[in-house]
Amino acid sequence: MEIVKGSLVRACAGRDKGSLFVAVGVHDGLVFICDGRTRKLEKPKRKNRKHISPVHVTISTEGLTNKKLRKLISQYMTRSDCQLTEDL
């Protein structure tokens, strides 16, 4: 699946391995990701595309704030908690 702006992704490498993020930008093989807590929208983390995997969920990034971002990720984690533990 293609990673586009608004895609929910899971980090597969690095210190944030296994964490969920939202892609807020894509440029030349790099994806800029945020989670609203450790990586805020004002300063997204730059990740190589091959170090993340899409979760097949896309959200609207229009009017997105750090608080809304935390809430969306939290809701997704509680809604599909069984699937996340199996995938990790």
Short mmCIF file of N, CA, C and O in Angstrom, two decimals:
data_model
loop_
_atom_site.label_atom_id
_atom_site.label_comp_id
_atom_site.label_asym_id
_atom_site.label_seq_id
_atom_site.Cartn_x
_atom_site.Cartn_y
_atom_site.Cartn_z
N MET A 1 0.84 -1.19 0.00
CA MET A 1 0.00 0.00 0.00
C MET A 1 0.88 1.24 0.00
O MET A 1 1.89 1.31 0.68
N GLU A 2 0.47 2.21 -0.73
CA GLU A 2 1.18 3.49 -0.83
C GLU A 2 0.97 4.33 0.43
O GLU A 2 -0.11 4.39 0.98
N ILE A 3 2.05 4.95 0.90
CA ILE A 3 1.95 5.84 2.05
C ILE A 3 1.73 7.25 1.54
O ILE A 3 2.54 7.78 0.78
N VAL A 4 0.62 7.84 1.95
CA VAL A 4 0.26 9.20 1.55
C VAL A 4 0.02 10.04 2.79
O VAL A 4 -0.06 9.51 3.90
N LYS A 5 -0.14 11.32 2.59
CA LYS A 5 -0.43 12.21 3.72
C LYS A 5 -1.73 11.77 4.38
O LYS A 5 -2.75 11.60 3.72
N GLY A 6 -1.67 11.56 5.69
CA GLY A 6 -2.84 11.11 6.44
C GLY A 6 -2.86 9.62 6.73
O GLY A 6 -3.74 9.14 7.44
N SER A 7 -1.89 8.88 6.20
CA SER A 7 -1.84 7.43 6.45
C SER A 7 -1.40 7.14 7.88
O SER A 7 -0.49 7.78 8.39
N LEU A 8 -2.04 6.17 8.49
CA LEU A 8 -1.60 5.69 9.80
C LEU A 8 -0.51 4.67 9.53
O LEU A 8 -0.69 3.75 8.72
N VAL A 9 0.64 4.84 10.20
CA VAL A 9 1.79 3.96 9.95
C VAL A 9 2.36 3.46 11.28
O VAL A 9 2.17 4.07 12.32
N ARG A 10 3.07 2.35 11.20
CA ARG A 10 3.76 1.79 12.36
C ARG A 10 5.25 1.82 12.07
O ARG A 10 5.70 1.41 10.99
N ALA A 11 6.04 2.28 13.03
CA ALA A 11 7.49 2.31 12.90
C ALA A 11 8.03 0.89 13.04
O ALA A 11 7.67 0.17 13.95
N CYS A 12 8.89 0.48 12.11
CA CYS A 12 9.46 -0.87 12.13
C CYS A 12 10.91 -0.88 12.56
O CYS A 12 11.50 -1.94 12.74
N ALA A 13 11.51 0.29 12.71
CA ALA A 13 12.92 0.38 13.09
C ALA A 13 13.15 1.64 13.90
O ALA A 13 12.39 2.60 13.83
N GLY A 14 14.22 1.60 14.70
CA GLY A 14 14.57 2.77 15.49
C GLY A 14 14.02 2.69 16.90
O GLY A 14 13.39 1.72 17.30
N ARG A 15 14.24 3.74 17.67
CA ARG A 15 13.83 3.75 19.08
C ARG A 15 12.31 3.75 19.24
O ARG A 15 11.80 3.39 20.28
N ASP A 16 11.60 4.17 18.20
CA ASP A 16 10.14 4.21 18.27
C ASP A 16 9.50 3.00 17.58
O ASP A 16 8.34 3.04 17.20
N LYS A 17 10.23 1.91 17.48
CA LYS A 17 9.76 0.69 16.83
C LYS A 17 8.47 0.20 17.49
O LYS A 17 8.37 0.12 18.70
N GLY A 18 7.46 -0.09 16.66
CA GLY A 18 6.18 -0.59 17.15
C GLY A 18 5.16 0.49 17.44
O GLY A 18 3.99 0.18 17.64
N SER A 19 5.56 1.74 17.46
CA SER A 19 4.64 2.84 17.76
C SER A 19 3.86 3.25 16.52
O SER A 19 4.32 3.11 15.40
N LEU A 20 2.67 3.79 16.77
CA LEU A 20 1.82 4.27 15.68
C LEU A 20 2.00 5.77 15.49
O LEU A 20 2.11 6.53 16.46
N PHE A 21 2.00 6.19 14.22
CA PHE A 21 2.14 7.59 13.85
C PHE A 21 1.21 7.89 12.68
O PHE A 21 0.69 6.98 12.05
N VAL A 22 1.06 9.17 12.39
CA VAL A 22 0.33 9.60 11.20
C VAL A 22 1.33 10.30 10.29
O VAL A 22 2.10 11.15 10.73
N ALA A 23 1.31 9.95 9.01
CA ALA A 23 2.18 10.60 8.03
C ALA A 23 1.61 11.97 7.71
O ALA A 23 0.46 12.09 7.28
N VAL A 24 2.38 13.01 7.95
CA VAL A 24 1.92 14.38 7.68
C VAL A 24 2.59 14.96 6.45
O VAL A 24 2.27 16.07 6.03
N GLY A 25 3.51 14.21 5.86
CA GLY A 25 4.16 14.67 4.64
C GLY A 25 4.99 13.55 4.03
O GLY A 25 5.49 12.68 4.75
N VAL A 26 5.14 13.56 2.71
CA VAL A 26 5.94 12.58 2.00
C VAL A 26 6.78 13.33 0.98
O VAL A 26 6.25 14.15 0.23
N HIS A 27 8.10 13.05 0.97
CA HIS A 27 8.97 13.76 0.04
C HIS A 27 10.22 12.93 -0.24
O HIS A 27 10.99 12.63 0.68
N ASP A 28 10.44 12.55 -1.49
CA ASP A 28 11.66 11.86 -1.95
C ASP A 28 12.07 10.66 -1.09
O ASP A 28 13.19 10.58 -0.61
N GLY A 29 11.18 9.74 -0.87
CA GLY A 29 11.51 8.54 -0.11
C GLY A 29 11.50 8.72 1.39
O GLY A 29 11.77 7.78 2.13
N LEU A 30 11.23 9.92 1.85
CA LEU A 30 11.14 10.19 3.28
C LEU A 30 9.70 10.48 3.66
O LEU A 30 8.96 11.09 2.89
N VAL A 31 9.32 10.05 4.84
CA VAL A 31 7.97 10.29 5.34
C VAL A 31 8.12 11.06 6.65
O VAL A 31 8.93 10.70 7.50
N PHE A 32 7.35 12.12 6.81
CA PHE A 32 7.36 12.91 8.02
C PHE A 32 6.19 12.46 8.88
O PHE A 32 5.04 12.51 8.44
N ILE A 33 6.49 11.97 10.09
CA ILE A 33 5.48 11.36 10.93
C ILE A 33 5.33 12.09 12.26
O ILE A 33 6.28 12.68 12.77
N CYS A 34 4.11 12.05 12.81
CA CYS A 34 3.79 12.68 14.10
C CYS A 34 2.87 11.77 14.88
O CYS A 34 2.11 11.00 14.30
N ASP A 35 2.93 11.90 16.21
CA ASP A 35 1.98 11.19 17.06
C ASP A 35 1.27 12.12 18.03
O ASP A 35 0.39 11.70 18.76
N GLY A 36 1.63 13.40 18.04
CA GLY A 36 0.97 14.36 18.89
C GLY A 36 1.49 14.39 20.32
O GLY A 36 1.15 15.26 21.09
N ARG A 37 2.31 13.44 20.69
CA ARG A 37 2.83 13.36 22.06
C ARG A 37 4.34 13.62 22.05
O ARG A 37 4.79 14.67 22.48
N THR A 38 5.11 12.66 21.57
CA THR A 38 6.56 12.85 21.52
C THR A 38 6.99 13.58 20.25
O THR A 38 7.96 14.32 20.27
N ARG A 39 6.27 13.34 19.18
CA ARG A 39 6.53 14.02 17.91
C ARG A 39 5.32 14.87 17.57
O ARG A 39 4.29 14.38 17.15
N LYS A 40 5.46 16.15 17.79
CA LYS A 40 4.36 17.09 17.58
C LYS A 40 4.25 17.47 16.10
O LYS A 40 5.18 17.28 15.32
N LEU A 41 3.13 18.05 15.74
CA LEU A 41 2.90 18.49 14.36
C LEU A 41 3.87 19.60 13.95
O LEU A 41 4.22 19.72 12.78
N GLU A 42 4.32 20.38 14.93
CA GLU A 42 5.22 21.49 14.63
C GLU A 42 6.62 21.00 14.27
O GLU A 42 7.37 21.69 13.58
N LYS A 43 7.00 19.81 14.74
CA LYS A 43 8.33 19.27 14.48
C LYS A 43 8.23 17.76 14.23
O LYS A 43 8.53 16.96 15.10
N PRO A 44 7.80 17.37 13.02
CA PRO A 44 7.63 15.94 12.73
C PRO A 44 8.96 15.20 12.61
O PRO A 44 10.00 15.80 12.34
N LYS A 45 8.92 13.90 12.83
CA LYS A 45 10.08 13.03 12.70
C LYS A 45 10.22 12.63 11.25
O LYS A 45 9.25 12.26 10.59
N ARG A 46 11.43 12.69 10.74
CA ARG A 46 11.71 12.28 9.36
C ARG A 46 12.14 10.82 9.39
O ARG A 46 13.05 10.45 10.13
N LYS A 47 11.43 9.96 8.65
CA LYS A 47 11.72 8.54 8.62
C LYS A 47 11.85 8.06 7.18
O LYS A 47 11.13 8.51 6.29
N ASN A 48 12.75 7.13 6.98
CA ASN A 48 12.90 6.49 5.68
C ASN A 48 11.66 5.63 5.43
O ASN A 48 11.17 4.96 6.34
N ARG A 49 11.18 5.64 4.21
CA ARG A 49 9.95 4.91 3.86
C ARG A 49 10.06 3.42 4.16
O ARG A 49 9.08 2.78 4.53
N LYS A 50 11.25 2.84 4.03
CA LYS A 50 11.37 1.40 4.27
C LYS A 50 11.43 1.05 5.76
O LYS A 50 11.41 -0.12 6.11
N HIS A 51 11.46 2.04 6.64
CA HIS A 51 11.47 1.79 8.08
C HIS A 51 10.10 1.93 8.73
O HIS A 51 9.99 1.89 9.96
N ILE A 52 9.06 2.10 7.92
CA ILE A 52 7.69 2.17 8.43
C ILE A 52 6.79 1.31 7.57
O ILE A 52 7.12 1.02 6.42
N SER A 53 5.67 0.91 8.14
CA SER A 53 4.70 0.14 7.35
C SER A 53 3.30 0.72 7.56
O SER A 53 2.95 1.10 8.67
N PRO A 54 2.52 0.81 6.49
CA PRO A 54 1.17 1.37 6.61
C PRO A 54 0.24 0.41 7.35
O PRO A 54 0.41 -0.80 7.30
N VAL A 55 -0.76 0.99 8.02
CA VAL A 55 -1.73 0.20 8.79
C VAL A 55 -3.07 0.14 8.04
O VAL A 55 -4.04 -0.38 8.57
N HIS A 56 -3.12 0.64 6.83
CA HIS A 56 -4.31 0.61 5.98
C HIS A 56 -5.45 1.45 6.51
O HIS A 56 -6.62 1.10 6.34
N VAL A 57 -5.13 2.53 7.19
CA VAL A 57 -6.13 3.50 7.66
C VAL A 57 -5.64 4.88 7.26
O VAL A 57 -4.46 5.19 7.42
N THR A 58 -6.52 5.70 6.71
CA THR A 58 -6.17 7.06 6.34
C THR A 58 -7.12 8.01 7.06
O THR A 58 -8.32 7.77 7.11
N ILE A 59 -6.55 9.08 7.61
CA ILE A 59 -7.36 10.08 8.31
C ILE A 59 -7.20 11.42 7.61
O ILE A 59 -6.22 11.65 6.88
N SER A 60 -8.12 12.30 7.83
CA SER A 60 -8.05 13.65 7.27
C SER A 60 -7.11 14.49 8.12
O SER A 60 -7.25 14.54 9.34
N THR A 61 -6.17 15.16 7.49
CA THR A 61 -5.20 15.99 8.22
C THR A 61 -5.62 17.45 8.26
O THR A 61 -4.91 18.28 8.82
N GLU A 62 -6.79 17.75 7.70
CA GLU A 62 -7.27 19.12 7.70
C GLU A 62 -7.78 19.50 9.09
O GLU A 62 -8.61 18.81 9.68
N GLY A 63 -7.26 20.57 9.65
CA GLY A 63 -7.66 21.03 10.97
C GLY A 63 -7.15 20.14 12.10
O GLY A 63 -7.68 20.16 13.20
N LEU A 64 -6.12 19.37 11.82
CA LEU A 64 -5.59 18.44 12.80
C LEU A 64 -4.74 19.16 13.84
O LEU A 64 -3.93 20.02 13.50
N THR A 65 -4.93 18.85 15.10
CA THR A 65 -4.12 19.39 16.19
C THR A 65 -3.46 18.21 16.90
O THR A 65 -3.82 17.06 16.68
N ASN A 66 -2.50 18.52 17.77
CA ASN A 66 -1.82 17.46 18.51
C ASN A 66 -2.80 16.68 19.38
O ASN A 66 -2.72 15.46 19.49
N LYS A 67 -3.74 17.38 19.98
CA LYS A 67 -4.73 16.73 20.84
C LYS A 67 -5.62 15.77 20.03
O LYS A 67 -5.87 14.64 20.45
N LYS A 68 -6.10 16.23 18.87
CA LYS A 68 -6.93 15.38 18.01
C LYS A 68 -6.14 14.18 17.51
O LYS A 68 -6.68 13.07 17.41
N LEU A 69 -4.87 14.41 17.21
CA LEU A 69 -4.01 13.34 16.71
C LEU A 69 -3.83 12.26 17.77
O LEU A 69 -3.96 11.07 17.49
N ARG A 70 -3.56 12.66 19.01
CA ARG A 70 -3.43 11.69 20.11
C ARG A 70 -4.71 10.90 20.29
O ARG A 70 -4.68 9.69 20.49
N LYS A 71 -5.84 11.59 20.21
CA LYS A 71 -7.13 10.94 20.39
C LYS A 71 -7.41 9.92 19.28
O LYS A 71 -7.87 8.81 19.55
N LEU A 72 -7.11 10.28 18.02
CA LEU A 72 -7.33 9.36 16.90
C LEU A 72 -6.48 8.11 17.01
O LEU A 72 -6.95 6.99 16.79
N ILE A 73 -5.21 8.29 17.36
CA ILE A 73 -4.32 7.14 17.50
C ILE A 73 -4.77 6.26 18.66
O ILE A 73 -4.80 5.04 18.56
N SER A 74 -5.16 6.88 19.75
CA SER A 74 -5.64 6.14 20.92
C SER A 74 -6.90 5.35 20.60
O SER A 74 -7.03 4.18 20.98
N GLN A 75 -7.83 5.96 19.89
CA GLN A 75 -9.06 5.27 19.50
C GLN A 75 -8.77 4.08 18.60
O GLN A 75 -9.36 3.02 18.75
N TYR A 76 -7.83 4.25 17.68
CA TYR A 76 -7.50 3.15 16.79
C TYR A 76 -6.86 2.00 17.57
O TYR A 76 -7.18 0.84 17.34
N MET A 77 -5.99 2.33 18.53
CA MET A 77 -5.31 1.30 19.31
C MET A 77 -6.31 0.51 20.16
O MET A 77 -6.21 -0.71 20.26
N THR A 78 -7.27 1.18 20.77
CA THR A 78 -8.24 0.47 21.60
C THR A 78 -9.23 -0.32 20.76
O THR A 78 -9.67 -1.38 21.15
N ARG A 79 -9.55 0.20 19.58
CA ARG A 79 -10.50 -0.47 18.71
C ARG A 79 -9.92 -1.76 18.14
O ARG A 79 -10.62 -2.74 17.96
N SER A 80 -8.64 -1.76 17.84
CA SER A 80 -8.03 -2.93 17.20
C SER A 80 -6.86 -3.44 18.03
O SER A 80 -5.84 -3.80 17.49
N ASP A 81 -7.03 -3.49 19.34
CA ASP A 81 -5.95 -3.90 20.24
C ASP A 81 -5.48 -5.32 19.95
O ASP A 81 -4.29 -5.61 19.98
N CYS A 82 -6.38 -6.23 19.63
CA CYS A 82 -5.98 -7.62 19.37
C CYS A 82 -5.11 -7.71 18.12
O CYS A 82 -4.14 -8.43 18.09
N GLN A 83 -5.48 -6.97 17.09
CA GLN A 83 -4.72 -7.02 15.84
C GLN A 83 -3.32 -6.46 16.03
O GLN A 83 -2.37 -6.99 15.49
N LEU A 84 -3.18 -5.38 16.80
CA LEU A 84 -1.88 -4.77 17.00
C LEU A 84 -0.93 -5.72 17.73
O LEU A 84 0.24 -5.82 17.38
N THR A 85 -1.38 -6.42 18.73
CA THR A 85 -0.50 -7.31 19.48
C THR A 85 -0.08 -8.50 18.61
O THR A 85 1.02 -9.00 18.73
N GLU A 86 -0.97 -8.94 17.71
CA GLU A 86 -0.61 -10.04 16.80
C GLU A 86 0.41 -9.60 15.77
O GLU A 86 1.31 -10.35 15.42
N ASP A 87 0.30 -8.36 15.27
CA ASP A 87 1.21 -7.86 14.25
C ASP A 87 2.60 -7.62 14.79
O ASP A 87 3.58 -7.75 14.08
N LEU A 88 2.71 -7.19 16.03
CA LEU A 88 4.02 -6.89 16.61
C LEU A 88 4.74 -8.17 16.86
O LEU A 88 5.78 -8.45 16.80
#
